[in-house]
Amino acid sequence: MPTNASVIPTGLAKALSDKLYDKQRVATLKVERLVLEALDADDEQKIYRLVAELATDYATSERESARIGGLVALAATAVALTHINIRPFLPHMVPPMVSALSDGESKVRYFACESLYNVAKVSRGNILRWFNDIFDGLARVTADSVKTVKDGADYLDRLIKDIVAEQAATCLDCAPEAKHLSESNIAADDADMDALAGISQAPVLARGPRLAFSLEKFVPLLSERMHTYKPSTRLYLIEWIRVLDSVPGLDLVVYLPEFLDGLLRFLSDPSDDVRNKTQSLLGELLNEVRECVELQGMQQETTPDRVGLEGEEAGPLPGGSPHAQRQGDVHVEGRFSAESPQPYGYTYSSSGTPVSPIRAARAGASTVPGSRVEIDFARCVSILVPHIESNDQEIQGTALLWIYQFTWLCPQVIVAAVPTLVNAVLPSVSHPMPAHRRTAEDVNEQLYSLVQAAPDPVHRRVAKCPARNTQDGESKQLPLSSVNERPWLRPATRPLTPVTVTAPATAGAALASGQQPAASDAVNDTSSVVTTQQQAPPETRSRTGSMLQNAEPGSATASTVPSRVASPPPIQLRPANDEEEEKPQRRRDSNSEPPLLSGLTQLDISDNPEEYETVVDEPFNYEQAATAVMELFAKNVHEPTKVAGMQWLLLLHRKAPWRILTPEDMSFPVLLKMLGDSSEQVVKLDLELFAQISAYSQDGVYNGRMHLLQMFATDRVLLETRGALMVRQLCVVLDAQLVFCLFARLLLLPRFSEQTGLADLEFISIMVQHLSWVLVTAPETESLRLTLRRVIEQNQQSHGLFLALFGTWSHNSAACLTLCLLSQHYGVSAELVSVFGQLTQDLTVSFLVQLDKLVQLIESPVFTFLRLQLLDPAQHPRLLRTLYGLLMLLPQSSAFAILRNRLSTV
């Protein structure tokens, strides 16, 4: 009921609270006449008291009919005021209407939508000051269960969208007059605005009027509402994001990280409509991001001088600030109206002709819409990475597509995130869906190329200055070199240098005499010395891990190989007689600068070397990237993922061999376990990685072969199934002579028997049998076979190789005989056959089977030279004796018949 000071007559008040809508309708017409009379009399105070009474006594009343009457009366008041005079009264009208959107009665919610629709239609852009409240209320009523309420909310929603599209970037938020709004409230509102503006990438004017619509205030609310699971609410949010993104002057894409995660989750909605619209919106946002990056690139390529458009100078709208277009475009209606400026979104020539952003950028305009937009790509990538591992295929595919586009749009950010991206992308390389698998392969290929082209880790010398107290209580160091300053500095150890291993010349002398080499002499033997030397530009490897052939000096291939992406230098074999010539060179190289520091500006630290330390600048954390790949291997992933992971480890180790996968690294057991993988390609790449690690470490050659022998000793199945393959692959990535000499020495070490704890003689015999078979039959050991055949030519290297192998090959009778025949030591072979006849208890089935295989080998092309030597028995009597002795040892079998037929033709 009205009080004594009420401006609403008693009869009118009673009609507004009536339960019959017809009576309320008549009452609202009378309220409208009261407002018109007050306007004619210029009595604003009466209008204020009327609006305040309707808002407090009716719109928020406990009676449902009174609330409805108050809402309808407020709408009638707005119609009477028109857009010219309604601005000062909106703070009293809008809040109760927005509050009524959440009312418990459906009729009240419906009339709240209707009343707010009329007020918004009259006030237009001025209603945007309460946009957040209206948006929040509409998010609820658009999903209302009552159809009439939902229809009314849809009408209101379309109207608000039209207003936002037309005036969100131009309409100012003019504060009410001082007599109706206290200065303290204005100050508090300004403080809140300044605090919220801190999250914005787009600057806001520090002084003067501000826009009625604020993205800075709206985005946190949007981010909060993105967690909804209702399909109708999700459609509502999607449409609003699309509208706001289409408004010229509102850079919604700046706040992409705030709602990107929610949009990706919408793709798992059970509603097809939600998924389709979300996918379409994500495509539009990605195109906008691409366009902004292209505009920025075009803007940077243009000259600083302004270039005229169509013969006239182009520039931003007047305002003096580069953001004057955004904050200065004012469109105010009614008594406060001014001339509406040109809309935001275009660059204008002096004649007022609009010019498109692309054309303006190409013409060199200083201010181009979108060219100053800064997107937080790092946050976007961190949001996308977890979704790559999502169980929902649509989410996973979309995240992969975005990451692939980002590899072109922000390569530096992508390179910095390589450790997390590799762990997320590589499993998708084995995805069952072809489309996702192809996208993941494209992403992996692009990541690989970016890392390959990224700068190698760089060392810098930094002075260890005394600790200085800073404001944070931390000490700082002053760098004395400004080479490649980067924020990700970490201490680094001295880089290792590729090694060169000399070939054995007289290595087998001790073995032939029956002496066992010491464990410490396994690699550092006087005839096989691991030396540190400066190498020529290293050879490169392909993506599949295979080594390219060495380019000839001066050739085009050698000149075009980039050292930055090159593989480690191969271990080269040098004759032992060159050792004395190399000693002066080694002494010179021992004082030379490490290769990775040779290209930097070095400092004179000879006076106080303890006052300096070495730090490393790297584009991303190599250790984390290698660890991420290792973790994938532990998850028993599919073959394509393992192959891609091995390729990544090869690349990472080539870029930073002194930082990751060192022989002392704890990741070696994982790499050793991968040698037993079912995929041959994985095993080959793993062996290549071992060879690459060995090339950068003096201990790597020894440790790698020792670990491999230990695996063979403990896993005989692996030896039988993959032993030959592993040895052959090692001969590809390393020198075959080095591989066989190391195996021969390591098998005789007492240290090896202590570590394995197994029956050494049996294992050595089996291992030698496999090595002998690879030596005779594998194409990778052809050069080694040719070297052994030169023994008859008194070649020192060939003789040393034979001696190095003979001691170990003696553990297997058939293998030892094969080695003698291959190296043309027919006298030794004849004596061996005689010894075989005296040891009748050792003529086991296994031994006879090996002799049968030897006969088959004699008939192969490898022993063509031996068969031709049978034509001259006078020159090779011991060869003939060996073969006849072998014939007598064989039982009546197919091998016996073959060898007998061969000897019968002599």
PDB file of C-alpha atoms in Angstrom, residues 866-877 879-880 906:
ATOM      1  CA  LEU A 866      88.765 -71.035 -51.619  1.00  0.00           C
ATOM      2  CA  ARG A 867      87.148 -73.256 -54.252  1.00  0.00           C
ATOM      3  CA  LEU A 868      89.315 -71.697 -56.960  1.00  0.00           C
ATOM      4  CA  GLN A 869      92.407 -72.400 -54.889  1.00  0.00           C
ATOM      5  CA  LEU A 870      91.539 -76.110 -55.083  1.00  0.00           C
ATOM      6  CA  LEU A 871      92.542 -75.966 -58.764  1.00  0.00           C
ATOM      7  CA  ASP A 872      96.153 -75.629 -57.638  1.00  0.00           C
ATOM      8  CA  PRO A 873      96.597 -78.277 -54.946  1.00  0.00           C
ATOM      9  CA  ALA A 874     100.364 -77.985 -55.155  1.00  0.00           C
ATOM     10  CA  GLN A 875     100.211 -74.405 -53.932  1.00  0.00           C
ATOM     11  CA  HIS A 876      97.601 -75.138 -51.239  1.00  0.00           C
ATOM     12  CA  PRO A 877      98.213 -78.656 -49.946  1.00  0.00           C
ATOM     13  CA  LEU A 879      93.763 -76.527 -47.726  1.00  0.00           C
ATOM     14  CA  LEU A 880      93.192 -79.864 -49.432  1.00  0.00           C
ATOM     15  CA  VAL A 906      89.912 -81.652 -58.001  1.00  0.00           C
TER      16      VAL A 906
END
